């Protein structure tokens, strides 16, 4: 099996007594963030001032769990970006990468309560 630059896999499980549980793994491949900019050059050939900027590949894992409490009332829990990777951007000149920035998006947890009213 050949992997594509951006792919995701997910699994879902549900049962009548609990609720759906969903886990999603996502891989984001090499991504062009900004193309090279030039000085506009006037009469001479333009000179690149800023090279291409790429985001280096990374993966994430998200999980969502739902539980029906009573008829119409559902409790949900979600955890996003559990792998919490360092996300890096690089300047790329002629195939050579130079680190531009590194950051971490952090892990996001949420808890929800939903009540459904049918009309």
PDB file of N, CA, C and O in Angstrom, residues 28-79:
ATOM      1  N   UNK A  28      -0.382  14.641   8.110  1.00  0.00           N
ATOM      2  CA  UNK A  28      -0.313  15.771   7.178  1.00  0.00           C
ATOM      3  C   UNK A  28       1.079  15.801   6.582  1.00  0.00           C
ATOM      4  O   UNK A  28       2.072  15.938   7.291  1.00  0.00           O
ATOM      5  N   UNK A  29       1.150  15.651   5.270  1.00  0.00           N
ATOM      6  CA  UNK A  29       2.431  15.580   4.575  1.00  0.00           C
ATOM      7  C   UNK A  29       3.090  16.930   4.390  1.00  0.00           C
ATOM      8  O   UNK A  29       2.602  17.965   4.852  1.00  0.00           O
ATOM      9  N   UNK A  30       4.216  16.925   3.704  1.00  0.00           N
ATOM     10  CA  UNK A  30       4.978  18.122   3.382  1.00  0.00           C
ATOM     11  C   UNK A  30       4.047  19.126   2.697  1.00  0.00           C
ATOM     12  O   UNK A  30       3.444  18.814   1.681  1.00  0.00           O
ATOM     13  N   UNK A  31       3.899  20.338   3.250  1.00  0.00           N
ATOM     14  CA  UNK A  31       2.933  21.305   2.755  1.00  0.00           C
ATOM     15  C   UNK A  31       3.602  22.647   2.468  1.00  0.00           C
ATOM     16  O   UNK A  31       4.271  23.204   3.339  1.00  0.00           O
ATOM     17  N   UNK A  32       3.400  23.175   1.256  1.00  0.00           N
ATOM     18  CA  UNK A  32       3.901  24.503   0.922  1.00  0.00           C
ATOM     19  C   UNK A  32       3.025  25.529   1.631  1.00  0.00           C
ATOM     20  O   UNK A  32       1.816  25.586   1.429  1.00  0.00           O
ATOM     21  N   UNK A  33       3.626  26.350   2.486  1.00  0.00           N
ATOM     22  CA  UNK A  33       2.910  27.381   3.230  1.00  0.00           C
ATOM     23  C   UNK A  33       2.940  28.699   2.465  1.00  0.00           C
ATOM     24  O   UNK A  33       1.953  29.413   2.382  1.00  0.00           O
ATOM     25  N   UNK A  34       4.090  29.029   1.895  1.00  0.00           N
ATOM     26  CA  UNK A  34       4.253  30.300   1.185  1.00  0.00           C
ATOM     27  C   UNK A  34       5.304  30.129   0.092  1.00  0.00           C
ATOM     28  O   UNK A  34       6.392  29.624   0.351  1.00  0.00           O
ATOM     29  N   UNK A  35       4.958  30.572  -1.105  1.00  0.00           N
ATOM     30  CA  UNK A  35       5.916  30.523  -2.204  1.00  0.00           C
ATOM     31  C   UNK A  35       6.932  31.652  -2.085  1.00  0.00           C
ATOM     32  O   UNK A  35       6.722  32.639  -1.382  1.00  0.00           O
ATOM     33  N   UNK A  36       8.042  31.494  -2.770  1.00  0.00           N
ATOM     34  CA  UNK A  36       9.107  32.501  -2.725  1.00  0.00           C
ATOM     35  C   UNK A  36       8.587  33.838  -3.232  1.00  0.00           C
ATOM     36  O   UNK A  36       7.775  33.901  -4.147  1.00  0.00           O
ATOM     37  N   UNK A  37       9.042  34.909  -2.597  1.00  0.00           N
ATOM     38  CA  UNK A  37       8.689  36.253  -3.062  1.00  0.00           C
ATOM     39  C   UNK A  37       9.934  36.903  -3.647  1.00  0.00           C
ATOM     40  O   UNK A  37      11.057  36.550  -3.310  1.00  0.00           O
ATOM     41  N   UNK A  38       9.714  37.845  -4.546  1.00  0.00           N
ATOM     42  CA  UNK A  38      10.840  38.519  -5.200  1.00  0.00           C
ATOM     43  C   UNK A  38      10.757  40.019  -4.980  1.00  0.00           C
ATOM     44  O   UNK A  38       9.743  40.543  -4.531  1.00  0.00           O
ATOM     45  N   UNK A  39      11.817  40.691  -5.364  1.00  0.00           N
ATOM     46  CA  UNK A  39      11.854  42.139  -5.202  1.00  0.00           C
ATOM     47  C   UNK A  39      11.201  42.880  -6.359  1.00  0.00           C
ATOM     48  O   UNK A  39      11.165  44.097  -6.374  1.00  0.00           O
ATOM     49  N   UNK A  40      10.706  42.174  -7.362  1.00  0.00           N
ATOM     50  CA  UNK A  40      10.068  42.814  -8.494  1.00  0.00           C
ATOM     51  C   UNK A  40      11.028  43.195  -9.597  1.00  0.00           C
ATOM     52  O   UNK A  40      10.653  43.388 -10.734  1.00  0.00           O
ATOM     53  N   UNK A  41      12.281  43.359  -9.283  1.00  0.00           N
ATOM     54  CA  UNK A  41      13.372  43.436 -10.215  1.00  0.00           C
ATOM     55  C   UNK A  41      13.484  44.571 -11.198  1.00  0.00           C
ATOM     56  O   UNK A  41      14.480  44.645 -11.880  1.00  0.00           O
ATOM     57  N   UNK A  42      12.556  45.434 -11.417  1.00  0.00           N
ATOM     58  CA  UNK A  42      12.723  46.515 -12.399  1.00  0.00           C
ATOM     59  C   UNK A  42      13.197  45.979 -13.738  1.00  0.00           C
ATOM     60  O   UNK A  42      12.572  45.143 -14.349  1.00  0.00           O
ATOM     61  N   UNK A  43      14.360  46.442 -14.231  1.00  0.00           N
ATOM     62  CA  UNK A  43      14.883  46.007 -15.520  1.00  0.00           C
ATOM     63  C   UNK A  43      15.743  44.757 -15.423  1.00  0.00           C
ATOM     64  O   UNK A  43      15.987  44.084 -16.398  1.00  0.00           O
ATOM     65  N   UNK A  44      16.223  44.415 -14.223  1.00  0.00           N
ATOM     66  CA  UNK A  44      17.080  43.233 -14.086  1.00  0.00           C
ATOM     67  C   UNK A  44      16.240  42.022 -13.689  1.00  0.00           C
ATOM     68  O   UNK A  44      15.093  42.160 -13.273  1.00  0.00           O
ATOM     69  N   UNK A  45      16.786  40.812 -13.803  1.00  0.00           N
ATOM     70  CA  UNK A  45      16.028  39.640 -13.361  1.00  0.00           C
ATOM     71  C   UNK A  45      15.700  39.759 -11.869  1.00  0.00           C
ATOM     72  O   UNK A  45      16.522  40.237 -11.094  1.00  0.00           O
ATOM     73  N   UNK A  46      14.468  39.363 -11.470  1.00  0.00           N
ATOM     74  CA  UNK A  46      14.095  39.466 -10.063  1.00  0.00           C
ATOM     75  C   UNK A  46      14.972  38.577  -9.180  1.00  0.00           C
ATOM     76  O   UNK A  46      15.425  37.521  -9.600  1.00  0.00           O
ATOM     77  N   UNK A  47      15.223  39.025  -7.985  1.00  0.00           N
ATOM     78  CA  UNK A  47      16.006  38.287  -7.006  1.00  0.00           C
ATOM     79  C   UNK A  47      15.075  37.824  -5.898  1.00  0.00           C
ATOM     80  O   UNK A  47      14.301  38.619  -5.379  1.00  0.00           O
ATOM     81  N   UNK A  48      15.149  36.546  -5.531  1.00  0.00           N
ATOM     82  CA  UNK A  48      14.302  36.028  -4.460  1.00  0.00           C
ATOM     83  C   UNK A  48      14.721  36.655  -3.134  1.00  0.00           C
ATOM     84  O   UNK A  48      15.895  36.670  -2.789  1.00  0.00           O
ATOM     85  N   UNK A  49      13.769  37.218  -2.430  1.00  0.00           N
ATOM     86  CA  UNK A  49      14.030  37.793  -1.113  1.00  0.00           C
ATOM     87  C   UNK A  49      13.674  36.785  -0.032  1.00  0.00           C
ATOM     88  O   UNK A  49      14.417  36.581   0.904  1.00  0.00           O
ATOM     89  N   UNK A  50      12.530  36.142  -0.176  1.00  0.00           N
ATOM     90  CA  UNK A  50      12.092  35.126   0.778  1.00  0.00           C
ATOM     91  C   UNK A  50      11.924  33.810   0.032  1.00  0.00           C
ATOM     92  O   UNK A  50      11.185  33.745  -0.945  1.00  0.00           O
ATOM     93  N   UNK A  51      12.595  32.738   0.474  1.00  0.00           N
ATOM     94  CA  UNK A  51      12.460  31.440  -0.203  1.00  0.00           C
ATOM     95  C   UNK A  51      11.127  30.774   0.132  1.00  0.00           C
ATOM     96  O   UNK A  51      10.365  31.266   0.963  1.00  0.00           O
ATOM     97  N   UNK A  52      10.855  29.648  -0.528  1.00  0.00           N
ATOM     98  CA  UNK A  52       9.658  28.863  -0.219  1.00  0.00           C
ATOM     99  C   UNK A  52       9.666  28.483   1.261  1.00  0.00           C
ATOM    100  O   UNK A  52      10.720  28.182   1.829  1.00  0.00           O
ATOM    101  N   UNK A  53       8.475  28.468   1.870  1.00  0.00           N
ATOM    102  CA  UNK A  53       8.329  28.027   3.258  1.00  0.00           C
ATOM    103  C   UNK A  53       7.433  26.795   3.264  1.00  0.00           C
ATOM    104  O   UNK A  53       6.323  26.833   2.735  1.00  0.00           O
ATOM    105  N   UNK A  54       7.923  25.711   3.848  1.00  0.00           N
ATOM    106  CA  UNK A  54       7.194  24.452   3.922  1.00  0.00           C
ATOM    107  C   UNK A  54       6.941  24.067   5.370  1.00  0.00           C
ATOM    108  O   UNK A  54       7.747  24.361   6.257  1.00  0.00           O
ATOM    109  N   UNK A  55       5.807  23.375   5.581  1.00  0.00           N
ATOM    110  CA  UNK A  55       5.531  22.777   6.885  1.00  0.00           C
ATOM    111  C   UNK A  55       5.952  21.305   6.792  1.00  0.00           C
ATOM    112  O   UNK A  55       5.563  20.600   5.864  1.00  0.00           O
ATOM    113  N   UNK A  56       6.770  20.862   7.751  1.00  0.00           N
ATOM    114  CA  UNK A  56       7.288  19.495   7.772  1.00  0.00           C
ATOM    115  C   UNK A  56       6.151  18.542   8.190  1.00  0.00           C
ATOM    116  O   UNK A  56       5.308  18.895   9.011  1.00  0.00           O
ATOM    117  N   UNK A  57       6.108  17.303   7.652  1.00  0.00           N
ATOM    118  CA  UNK A  57       5.032  16.357   7.981  1.00  0.00           C
ATOM    119  C   UNK A  57       4.902  16.089   9.483  1.00  0.00           C
ATOM    120  O   UNK A  57       5.890  16.070  10.212  1.00  0.00           O
ATOM    121  N   UNK A  58       3.640  15.874   9.918  1.00  0.00           N
ATOM    122  CA  UNK A  58       3.354  15.510  11.307  1.00  0.00           C
ATOM    123  C   UNK A  58       2.042  14.743  11.347  1.00  0.00           C
ATOM    124  O   UNK A  58       1.295  14.714  10.381  1.00  0.00           O
ATOM    125  N   UNK A  59       1.767  14.102  12.482  1.00  0.00           N
ATOM    126  CA  UNK A  59       0.511  13.367  12.630  1.00  0.00           C
ATOM    127  C   UNK A  59      -0.197  13.793  13.910  1.00  0.00           C
ATOM    128  O   UNK A  59       0.399  14.374  14.810  1.00  0.00           O
ATOM    129  N   UNK A  60      -1.511  13.540  13.950  1.00  0.00           N
ATOM    130  CA  UNK A  60      -2.315  13.851  15.133  1.00  0.00           C
ATOM    131  C   UNK A  60      -3.250  12.690  15.433  1.00  0.00           C
ATOM    132  O   UNK A  60      -3.559  11.879  14.562  1.00  0.00           O
ATOM    133  N   UNK A  61      -3.711  12.621  16.683  1.00  0.00           N
ATOM    134  CA  UNK A  61      -4.673  11.606  17.107  1.00  0.00           C
ATOM    135  C   UNK A  61      -5.782  12.302  17.880  1.00  0.00           C
ATOM    136  O   UNK A  61      -5.516  13.059  18.818  1.00  0.00           O
ATOM    137  N   UNK A  62      -7.037  12.064  17.460  1.00  0.00           N
ATOM    138  CA  UNK A  62      -8.212  12.637  18.109  1.00  0.00           C
ATOM    139  C   UNK A  62      -9.127  11.505  18.577  1.00  0.00           C
ATOM    140  O   UNK A  62      -9.267  10.496  17.883  1.00  0.00           O
ATOM    141  N   UNK A  63      -9.768  11.680  19.740  1.00  0.00           N
ATOM    142  CA  UNK A  63     -10.694  10.674  20.282  1.00  0.00           C
ATOM    143  C   UNK A  63     -11.961  11.385  20.742  1.00  0.00           C
ATOM    144  O   UNK A  63     -11.895  12.429  21.397  1.00  0.00           O
ATOM    145  N   UNK A  64     -13.128  10.813  20.401  1.00  0.00           N
ATOM    146  CA  UNK A  64     -14.414  11.322  20.862  1.00  0.00           C
ATOM    147  C   UNK A  64     -15.206  10.160  21.441  1.00  0.00           C
ATOM    148  O   UNK A  64     -15.283   9.094  20.835  1.00  0.00           O
ATOM    149  N   UNK A  65     -15.796  10.381  22.613  1.00  0.00           N
ATOM    150  CA  UNK A  65     -16.621   9.369  23.278  1.00  0.00           C
ATOM    151  C   UNK A  65     -17.958  10.018  23.630  1.00  0.00           C
ATOM    152  O   UNK A  65     -17.985  11.125  24.170  1.00  0.00           O
ATOM    153  N   UNK A  66     -19.064   9.321  23.310  1.00  0.00           N
ATOM    154  CA  UNK A  66     -20.393   9.815  23.659  1.00  0.00           C
ATOM    155  C   UNK A  66     -21.127   8.766  24.478  1.00  0.00           C
ATOM    156  O   UNK A  66     -21.005   7.569  24.208  1.00  0.00           O
ATOM    157  N   UNK A  67     -21.903   9.226  25.466  1.00  0.00           N
ATOM    158  CA  UNK A  67     -22.680   8.323  26.322  1.00  0.00           C
ATOM    159  C   UNK A  67     -24.084   8.903  26.486  1.00  0.00           C
ATOM    160  O   UNK A  67     -24.236  10.031  26.949  1.00  0.00           O
ATOM    161  N   UNK A  68     -25.098   8.121  26.106  1.00  0.00           N
ATOM    162  CA  UNK A  68     -26.479   8.537  26.326  1.00  0.00           C
ATOM    163  C   UNK A  68     -26.799   8.336  27.797  1.00  0.00           C
ATOM    164  O   UNK A  68     -26.612   7.244  28.343  1.00  0.00           O
ATOM    165  N   UNK A  69     -27.250   9.397  28.465  1.00  0.00           N
ATOM    166  CA  UNK A  69     -27.553   9.323  29.894  1.00  0.00           C
ATOM    167  C   UNK A  69     -29.015   8.936  30.098  1.00  0.00           C
ATOM    168  O   UNK A  69     -29.295   7.971  30.806  1.00  0.00           O
ATOM    169  N   UNK A  70     -29.911   9.686  29.513  1.00  0.00           N
ATOM    170  CA  UNK A  70     -31.338   9.351  29.478  1.00  0.00           C
ATOM    171  C   UNK A  70     -31.823   9.689  28.085  1.00  0.00           C
ATOM    172  O   UNK A  70     -31.084  10.267  27.281  1.00  0.00           O
ATOM    173  N   UNK A  71     -33.066   9.373  27.783  1.00  0.00           N
ATOM    174  CA  UNK A  71     -33.607   9.625  26.459  1.00  0.00           C
ATOM    175  C   UNK A  71     -33.475  11.112  26.114  1.00  0.00           C
ATOM    176  O   UNK A  71     -34.007  11.974  26.810  1.00  0.00           O
ATOM    177  N   UNK A  72     -32.714  11.447  25.077  1.00  0.00           N
ATOM    178  CA  UNK A  72     -32.533  12.816  24.627  1.00  0.00           C
ATOM    179  C   UNK A  72     -31.317  13.523  25.210  1.00  0.00           C
ATOM    180  O   UNK A  72     -30.923  14.572  24.726  1.00  0.00           O
ATOM    181  N   UNK A  73     -30.702  12.999  26.278  1.00  0.00           N
ATOM    182  CA  UNK A  73     -29.567  13.647  26.934  1.00  0.00           C
ATOM    183  C   UNK A  73     -28.295  12.834  26.696  1.00  0.00           C
ATOM    184  O   UNK A  73     -28.231  11.651  27.024  1.00  0.00           O
ATOM    185  N   UNK A  74     -27.286  13.491  26.117  1.00  0.00           N
ATOM    186  CA  UNK A  74     -26.027  12.815  25.777  1.00  0.00           C
ATOM    187  C   UNK A  74     -24.848  13.588  26.357  1.00  0.00           C
ATOM    188  O   UNK A  74     -24.781  14.809  26.246  1.00  0.00           O
ATOM    189  N   UNK A  75     -23.942  12.852  26.984  1.00  0.00           N
ATOM    190  CA  UNK A  75     -22.701  13.403  27.501  1.00  0.00           C
ATOM    191  C   UNK A  75     -21.600  13.037  26.511  1.00  0.00           C
ATOM    192  O   UNK A  75     -21.535  11.903  26.031  1.00  0.00           O
ATOM    193  N   UNK A  76     -20.727  13.998  26.177  1.00  0.00           N
ATOM    194  CA  UNK A  76     -19.644  13.705  25.241  1.00  0.00           C
ATOM    195  C   UNK A  76     -18.315  14.236  25.781  1.00  0.00           C
ATOM    196  O   UNK A  76     -18.277  15.231  26.513  1.00  0.00           O
ATOM    197  N   UNK A  77     -17.261  13.529  25.409  1.00  0.00           N
ATOM    198  CA  UNK A  77     -15.896  13.920  25.771  1.00  0.00           C
ATOM    199  C   UNK A  77     -15.063  13.840  24.502  1.00  0.00           C
ATOM    200  O   UNK A  77     -15.163  12.880  23.738  1.00  0.00           O
ATOM    201  N   UNK A  78     -14.238  14.854  24.276  1.00  0.00           N
ATOM    202  CA  UNK A  78     -13.357  14.854  23.102  1.00  0.00           C
ATOM    203  C   UNK A  78     -11.948  15.249  23.527  1.00  0.00           C
ATOM    204  O   UNK A  78     -11.764  16.124  24.375  1.00  0.00           O
ATOM    205  N   UNK A  79     -10.975  14.570  22.957  1.00  0.00           N
ATOM    206  CA  UNK A  79      -9.559  14.903  23.153  1.00  0.00           C
ATOM    207  C   UNK A  79      -8.955  15.046  21.762  1.00  0.00           C
ATOM    208  O   UNK A  79      -8.981  14.102  20.970  1.00  0.00           O
TER     209      UNK A  79
END
